[in-house]
Amino acid sequence: MLVCFSIPEAGIFFKAPFAGEELHTEYASLLTLLEFIEINQKLIKGQNLKIYGNNLDLINQVNMKSICRFEFTELLKKTCEYKERYEFSIGWVPKDRNPAIRSIFD
């Protein structure tokens, strides 16, 4: 599995090996992106943050539309803390229509 994120408009692509199941890896990727945003606030200052992914379980949990499995509650809690600070939205995009996915694996 890979922890990865990209911000194609800024030419930023990140990926690193990760040992975890799919949902754990998705949370790790999202939290890595959010930590990057926190460290590089000048890149997002005044911007409306819209994050997209293709894992509906993660998206529904972050949007409080489904219950989180116990083992992921701390990851969800940390994600929600970031959401309060940066007021981002998170939505679904099909994997094959996500330009960030294509760019990161080119």
C-alpha positions as CSV (number, residue, x, y, z in Angstrom):
1,M,0.0,0.0,0.0
2,L,1.0,3.6,-0.5
3,V,0.3,6.8,1.5
4,C,-0.1,9.4,-1.2
5,F,-1.7,12.7,-2.0
6,S,-1.3,15.3,-4.7
7,I,-2.1,18.9,-5.3
8,P,-1.9,19.0,-9.1
9,E,-2.5,22.8,-9.3
10,A,0.6,23.4,-7.2
11,G,2.7,20.6,-8.8
12,I,2.9,18.7,-5.4
13,F,2.9,14.9,-5.4
14,F,3.7,12.7,-2.4
15,K,3.8,9.0,-2.0
16,A,5.5,6.6,0.4
17,P,5.2,2.9,1.3
18,F,2.8,2.1,4.1
19,A,1.9,-1.2,5.8
20,G,-1.8,-1.2,6.6
21,E,-5.2,-2.2,5.3
22,E,-7.0,-0.1,2.8
23,L,-9.0,2.2,5.1
24,H,-6.0,2.6,7.4
25,T,-3.9,3.7,4.4
26,E,-6.6,6.1,3.3
27,Y,-6.7,7.7,6.7
28,A,-2.9,7.9,6.7
29,S,-2.9,9.6,3.3
30,L,-5.6,12.1,4.3
31,L,-3.8,12.9,7.6
32,T,-0.4,13.3,5.8
33,L,-2.1,15.8,3.4
34,L,-3.6,17.7,6.3
35,E,-0.2,17.8,8.1
36,F,1.3,19.1,4.9
37,I,-1.3,21.8,4.7
38,E,-0.7,22.7,8.4
39,I,3.1,23.1,7.8
40,N,2.6,25.0,4.5
41,Q,-0.3,27.3,5.4
42,K,0.9,30.0,3.0
43,L,-0.1,27.7,0.1
44,I,-3.7,27.5,1.2
45,K,-4.2,30.9,2.9
46,G,-7.6,32.3,1.9
47,Q,-8.5,29.2,-0.2
48,N,-11.6,27.1,0.0
49,L,-10.2,23.6,0.6
50,K,-11.9,20.9,-1.3
51,I,-10.4,17.4,-0.8
52,Y,-11.5,14.5,-3.0
53,G,-11.0,10.8,-2.8
54,N,-12.5,7.5,-3.9
55,N,-13.0,5.7,-0.6
56,L,-16.7,6.2,0.3
57,D,-16.1,4.7,3.8
58,L,-13.6,7.3,4.7
59,I,-15.6,10.2,3.1
60,N,-18.8,9.2,4.8
61,Q,-17.0,8.8,8.2
62,V,-15.4,12.3,7.9
63,N,-18.7,13.8,6.8
64,M,-20.4,12.1,9.8
65,K,-22.7,10.0,7.5
66,S,-21.6,6.6,8.8
67,I,-20.2,5.1,11.9
68,C,-16.4,4.6,12.2
69,R,-15.0,1.2,13.2
70,F,-13.5,1.3,16.7
71,E,-9.9,0.9,15.5
72,F,-10.2,4.0,13.4
73,T,-11.8,6.3,15.9
74,E,-8.6,8.1,16.8
75,L,-7.8,8.7,13.2
76,L,-11.2,10.1,12.6
77,K,-10.9,12.3,15.7
78,K,-7.6,13.7,14.5
79,T,-9.1,14.3,11.0
80,C,-12.1,16.1,12.5
81,E,-9.8,18.3,14.6
82,Y,-8.1,19.4,11.3
83,K,-11.5,19.9,9.7
84,E,-12.4,22.4,12.5
85,R,-9.1,24.3,12.0
86,Y,-9.1,24.4,8.2
87,E,-12.8,24.0,7.3
88,F,-12.2,21.8,4.4
89,S,-14.8,19.8,2.5
90,I,-14.3,16.2,1.4
91,G,-16.1,14.6,-1.4
92,W,-16.1,11.5,-3.7
93,V,-14.7,11.3,-7.2
94,P,-14.4,8.1,-9.2
95,K,-10.8,6.8,-9.2
96,D,-10.7,6.8,-13.0
97,R,-11.8,10.5,-13.2
98,N,-9.5,11.8,-10.5
99,P,-6.7,13.8,-12.2
100,A,-4.7,13.7,-8.9
101,I,-4.5,9.9,-9.1
102,R,-3.3,9.9,-12.7
103,S,-0.6,12.5,-12.0
104,I,0.8,10.7,-8.9
105,F,1.4,7.4,-10.7
106,D,2.8,8.8,-14.0
